[in-house]
Tab-separated table of N, CA and C in Angstrom:
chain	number	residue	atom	x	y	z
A	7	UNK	N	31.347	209.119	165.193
A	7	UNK	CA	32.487	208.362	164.759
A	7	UNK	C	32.075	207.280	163.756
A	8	UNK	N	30.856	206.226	164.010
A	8	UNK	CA	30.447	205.251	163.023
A	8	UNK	C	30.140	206.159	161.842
A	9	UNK	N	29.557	207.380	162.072
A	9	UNK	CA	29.215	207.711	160.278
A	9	UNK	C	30.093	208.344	159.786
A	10	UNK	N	30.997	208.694	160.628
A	10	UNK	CA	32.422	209.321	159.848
A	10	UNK	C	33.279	207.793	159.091
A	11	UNK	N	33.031	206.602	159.729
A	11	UNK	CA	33.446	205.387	159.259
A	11	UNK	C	33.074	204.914	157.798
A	12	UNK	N	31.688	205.204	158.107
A	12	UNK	CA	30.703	204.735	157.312
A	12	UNK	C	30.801	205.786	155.633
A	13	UNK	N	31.238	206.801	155.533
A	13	UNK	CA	30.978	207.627	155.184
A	13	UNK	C	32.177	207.310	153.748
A	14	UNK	N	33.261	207.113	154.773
A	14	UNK	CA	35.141	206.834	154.285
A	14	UNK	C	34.312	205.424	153.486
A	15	UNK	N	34.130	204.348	154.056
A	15	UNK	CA	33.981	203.721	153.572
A	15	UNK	C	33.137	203.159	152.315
A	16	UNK	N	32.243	203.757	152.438
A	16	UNK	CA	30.790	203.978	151.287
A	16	UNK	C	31.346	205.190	149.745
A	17	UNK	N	31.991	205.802	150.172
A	17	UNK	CA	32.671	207.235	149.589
A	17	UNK	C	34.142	206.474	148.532
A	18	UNK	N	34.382	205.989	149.372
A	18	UNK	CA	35.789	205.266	148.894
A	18	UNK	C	36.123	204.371	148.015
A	19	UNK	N	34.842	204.451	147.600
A	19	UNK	CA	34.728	203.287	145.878
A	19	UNK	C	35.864	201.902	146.158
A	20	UNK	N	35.750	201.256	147.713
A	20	UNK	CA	36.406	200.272	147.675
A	20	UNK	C	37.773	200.232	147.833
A	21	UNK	N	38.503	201.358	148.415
A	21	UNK	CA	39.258	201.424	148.558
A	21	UNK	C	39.652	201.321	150.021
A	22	UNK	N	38.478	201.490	151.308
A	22	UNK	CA	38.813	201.247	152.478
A	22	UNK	C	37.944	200.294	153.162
A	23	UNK	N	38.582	199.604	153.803
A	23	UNK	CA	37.482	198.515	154.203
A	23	UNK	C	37.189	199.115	155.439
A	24	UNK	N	36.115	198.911	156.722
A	24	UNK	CA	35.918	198.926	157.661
A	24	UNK	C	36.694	198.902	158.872
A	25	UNK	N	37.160	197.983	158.949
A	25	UNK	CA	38.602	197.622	159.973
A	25	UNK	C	39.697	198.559	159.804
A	26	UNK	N	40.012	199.131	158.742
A	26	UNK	CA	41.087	199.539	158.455
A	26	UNK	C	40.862	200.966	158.881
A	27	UNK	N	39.297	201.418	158.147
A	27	UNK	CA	39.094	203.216	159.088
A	27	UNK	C	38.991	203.024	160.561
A	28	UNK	N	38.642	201.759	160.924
A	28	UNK	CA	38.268	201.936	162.351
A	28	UNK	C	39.735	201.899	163.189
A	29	UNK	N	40.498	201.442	162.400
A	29	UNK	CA	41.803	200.631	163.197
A	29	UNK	C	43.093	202.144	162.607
A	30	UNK	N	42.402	203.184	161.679
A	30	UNK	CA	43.246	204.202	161.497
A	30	UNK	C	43.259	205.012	162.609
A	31	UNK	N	44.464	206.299	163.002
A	31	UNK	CA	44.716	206.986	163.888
A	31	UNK	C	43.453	208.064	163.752
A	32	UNK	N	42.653	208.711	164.484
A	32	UNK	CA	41.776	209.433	164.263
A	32	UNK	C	42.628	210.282	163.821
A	33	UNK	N	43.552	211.440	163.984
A	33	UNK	CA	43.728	212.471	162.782
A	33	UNK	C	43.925	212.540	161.505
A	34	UNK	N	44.219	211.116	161.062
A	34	UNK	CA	44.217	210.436	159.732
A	34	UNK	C	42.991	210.157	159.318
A	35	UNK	N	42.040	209.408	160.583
A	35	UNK	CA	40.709	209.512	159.904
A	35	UNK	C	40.355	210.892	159.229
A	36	UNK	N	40.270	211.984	160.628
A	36	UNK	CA	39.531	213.053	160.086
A	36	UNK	C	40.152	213.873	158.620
A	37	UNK	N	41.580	213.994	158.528
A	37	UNK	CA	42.185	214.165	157.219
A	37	UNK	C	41.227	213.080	155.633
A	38	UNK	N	41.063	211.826	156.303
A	38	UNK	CA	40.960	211.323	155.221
A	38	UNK	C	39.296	211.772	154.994
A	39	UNK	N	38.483	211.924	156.015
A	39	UNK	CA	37.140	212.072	156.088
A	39	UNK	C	36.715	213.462	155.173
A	40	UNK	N	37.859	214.555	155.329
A	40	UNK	CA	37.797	215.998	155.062
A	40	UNK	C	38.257	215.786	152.935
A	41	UNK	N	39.210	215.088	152.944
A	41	UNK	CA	39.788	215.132	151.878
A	41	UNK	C	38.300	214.517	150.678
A	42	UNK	N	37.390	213.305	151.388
A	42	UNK	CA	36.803	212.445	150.671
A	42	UNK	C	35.174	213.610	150.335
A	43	UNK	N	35.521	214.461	151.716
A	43	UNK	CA	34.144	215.523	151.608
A	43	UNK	C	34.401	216.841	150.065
A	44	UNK	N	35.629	217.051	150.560
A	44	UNK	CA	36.008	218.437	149.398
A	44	UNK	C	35.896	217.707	148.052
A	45	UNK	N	36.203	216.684	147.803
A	45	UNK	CA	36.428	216.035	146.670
A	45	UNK	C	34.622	215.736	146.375
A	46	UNK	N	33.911	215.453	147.045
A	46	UNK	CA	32.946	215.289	146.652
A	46	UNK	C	31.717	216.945	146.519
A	47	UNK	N	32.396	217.673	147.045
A	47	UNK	CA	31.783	219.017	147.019
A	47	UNK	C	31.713	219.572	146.224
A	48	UNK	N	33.601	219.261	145.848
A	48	UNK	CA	33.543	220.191	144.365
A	48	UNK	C	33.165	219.559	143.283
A	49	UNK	N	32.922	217.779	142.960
A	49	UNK	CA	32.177	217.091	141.901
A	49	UNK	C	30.852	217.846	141.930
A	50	UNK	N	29.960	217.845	142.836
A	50	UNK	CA	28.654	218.373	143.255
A	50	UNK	C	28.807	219.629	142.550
A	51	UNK	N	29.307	220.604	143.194
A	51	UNK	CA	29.412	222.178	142.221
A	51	UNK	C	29.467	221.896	140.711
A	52	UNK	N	30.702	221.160	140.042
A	52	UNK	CA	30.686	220.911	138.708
A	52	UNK	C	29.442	220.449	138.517
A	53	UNK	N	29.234	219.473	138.736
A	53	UNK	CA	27.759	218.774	137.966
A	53	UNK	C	26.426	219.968	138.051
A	54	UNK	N	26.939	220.924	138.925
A	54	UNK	CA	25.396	221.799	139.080
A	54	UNK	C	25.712	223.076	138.163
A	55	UNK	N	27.299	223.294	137.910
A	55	UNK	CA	27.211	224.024	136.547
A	55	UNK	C	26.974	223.655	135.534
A	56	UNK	N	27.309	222.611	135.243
A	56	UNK	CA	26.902	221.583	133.631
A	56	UNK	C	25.283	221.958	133.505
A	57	UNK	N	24.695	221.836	134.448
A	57	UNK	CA	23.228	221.425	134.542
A	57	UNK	C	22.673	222.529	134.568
A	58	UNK	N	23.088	223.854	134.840
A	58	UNK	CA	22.554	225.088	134.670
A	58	UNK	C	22.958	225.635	133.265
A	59	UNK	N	24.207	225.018	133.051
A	59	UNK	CA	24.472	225.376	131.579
A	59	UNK	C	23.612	224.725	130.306
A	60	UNK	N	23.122	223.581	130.916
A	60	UNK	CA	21.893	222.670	129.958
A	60	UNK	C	20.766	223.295	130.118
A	61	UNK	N	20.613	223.968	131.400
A	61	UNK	CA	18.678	224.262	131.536
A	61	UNK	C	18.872	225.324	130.592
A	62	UNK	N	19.909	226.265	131.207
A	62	UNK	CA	20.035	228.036	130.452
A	62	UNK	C	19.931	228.146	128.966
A	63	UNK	N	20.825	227.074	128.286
A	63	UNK	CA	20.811	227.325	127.186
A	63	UNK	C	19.851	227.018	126.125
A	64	UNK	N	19.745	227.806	124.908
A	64	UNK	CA	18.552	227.879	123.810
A	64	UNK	C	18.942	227.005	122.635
A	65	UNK	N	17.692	226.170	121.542
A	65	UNK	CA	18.384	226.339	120.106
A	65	UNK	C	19.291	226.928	119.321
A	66	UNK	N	19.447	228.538	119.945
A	66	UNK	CA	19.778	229.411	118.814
A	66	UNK	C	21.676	229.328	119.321
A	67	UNK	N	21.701	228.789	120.782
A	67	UNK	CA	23.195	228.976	120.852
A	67	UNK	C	23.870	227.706	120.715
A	68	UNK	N	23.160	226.726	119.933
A	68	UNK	CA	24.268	225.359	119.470
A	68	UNK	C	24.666	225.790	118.197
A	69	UNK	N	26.526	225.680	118.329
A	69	UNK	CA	26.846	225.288	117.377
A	69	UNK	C	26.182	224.761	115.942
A	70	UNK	N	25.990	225.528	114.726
A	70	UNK	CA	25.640	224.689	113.451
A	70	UNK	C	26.654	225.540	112.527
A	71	UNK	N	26.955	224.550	111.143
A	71	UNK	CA	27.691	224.598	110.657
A	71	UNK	C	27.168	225.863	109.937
A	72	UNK	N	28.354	226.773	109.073
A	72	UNK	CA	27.717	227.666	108.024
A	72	UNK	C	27.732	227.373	106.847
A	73	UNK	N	26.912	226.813	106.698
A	73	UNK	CA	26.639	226.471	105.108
A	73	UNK	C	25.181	226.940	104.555
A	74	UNK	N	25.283	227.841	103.537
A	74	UNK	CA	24.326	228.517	103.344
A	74	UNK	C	23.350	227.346	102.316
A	75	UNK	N	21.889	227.413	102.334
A	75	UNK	CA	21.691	227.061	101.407
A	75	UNK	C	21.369	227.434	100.120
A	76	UNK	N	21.652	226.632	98.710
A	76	UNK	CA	21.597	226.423	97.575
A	76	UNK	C	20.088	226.803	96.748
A	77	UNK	N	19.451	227.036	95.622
A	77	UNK	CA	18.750	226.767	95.293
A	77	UNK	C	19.174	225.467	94.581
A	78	UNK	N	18.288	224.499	94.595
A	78	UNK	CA	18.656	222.636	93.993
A	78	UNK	C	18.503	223.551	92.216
A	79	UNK	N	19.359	222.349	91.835
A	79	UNK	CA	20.003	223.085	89.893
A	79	UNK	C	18.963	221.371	89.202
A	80	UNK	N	18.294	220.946	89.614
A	80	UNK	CA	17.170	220.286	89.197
A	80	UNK	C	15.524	220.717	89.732
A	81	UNK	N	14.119	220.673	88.294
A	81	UNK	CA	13.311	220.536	88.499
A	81	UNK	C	12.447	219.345	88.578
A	82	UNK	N	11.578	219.326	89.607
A	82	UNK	CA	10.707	218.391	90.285
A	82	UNK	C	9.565	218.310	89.574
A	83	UNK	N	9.027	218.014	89.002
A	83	UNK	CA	7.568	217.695	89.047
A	83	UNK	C	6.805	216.348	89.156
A	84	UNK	N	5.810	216.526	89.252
A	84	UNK	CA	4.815	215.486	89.027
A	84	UNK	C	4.482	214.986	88.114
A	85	UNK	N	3.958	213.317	87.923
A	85	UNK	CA	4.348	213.224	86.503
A	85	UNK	C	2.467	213.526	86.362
A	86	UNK	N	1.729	213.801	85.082
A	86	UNK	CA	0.662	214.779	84.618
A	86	UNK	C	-0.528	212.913	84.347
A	87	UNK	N	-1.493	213.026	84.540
A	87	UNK	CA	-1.912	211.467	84.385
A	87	UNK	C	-2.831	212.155	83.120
């Protein structure tokens, strides 16, 4: 029961104080306990696709623009001493 308290409360970015989970009806706790878990499960899943999508991917599959290049319409040289 304390770490189901503890859990709401730490989880809850300040939105539940202590007294208030302790002083809620337990089926409201466990609703609110279940709701604060899925929500954090499925952040967890997202962040572990992002992150497989960063390891997986190569140079060759970013986005670059198509712009071919030019030969430059000026010559370079050095000046001759």
């Amino acid at each position: 029961m304390f770490s189901q308290i503890h859990e709401i409360v730490f989880h809850g970015n300040g939105g539940y104080d202590w007294n208030t989970i302790y002083n809620m009806p337990i089926w409201l706790r466990k609703f609110t306990f279940e709701k604060l878990r899925e929500y954090y499960e499925k952040q967890k899943e997202e962040t572990e696709k992002q992150q497989n999508l960063l390891n997986n991917s190569s140079p060759k599959d970013i986005a670059r623009p198509n712009i071919a290049p030019k030969n430059p319409t000026y010559i370079a040289k050095a000046p001759k001493k």
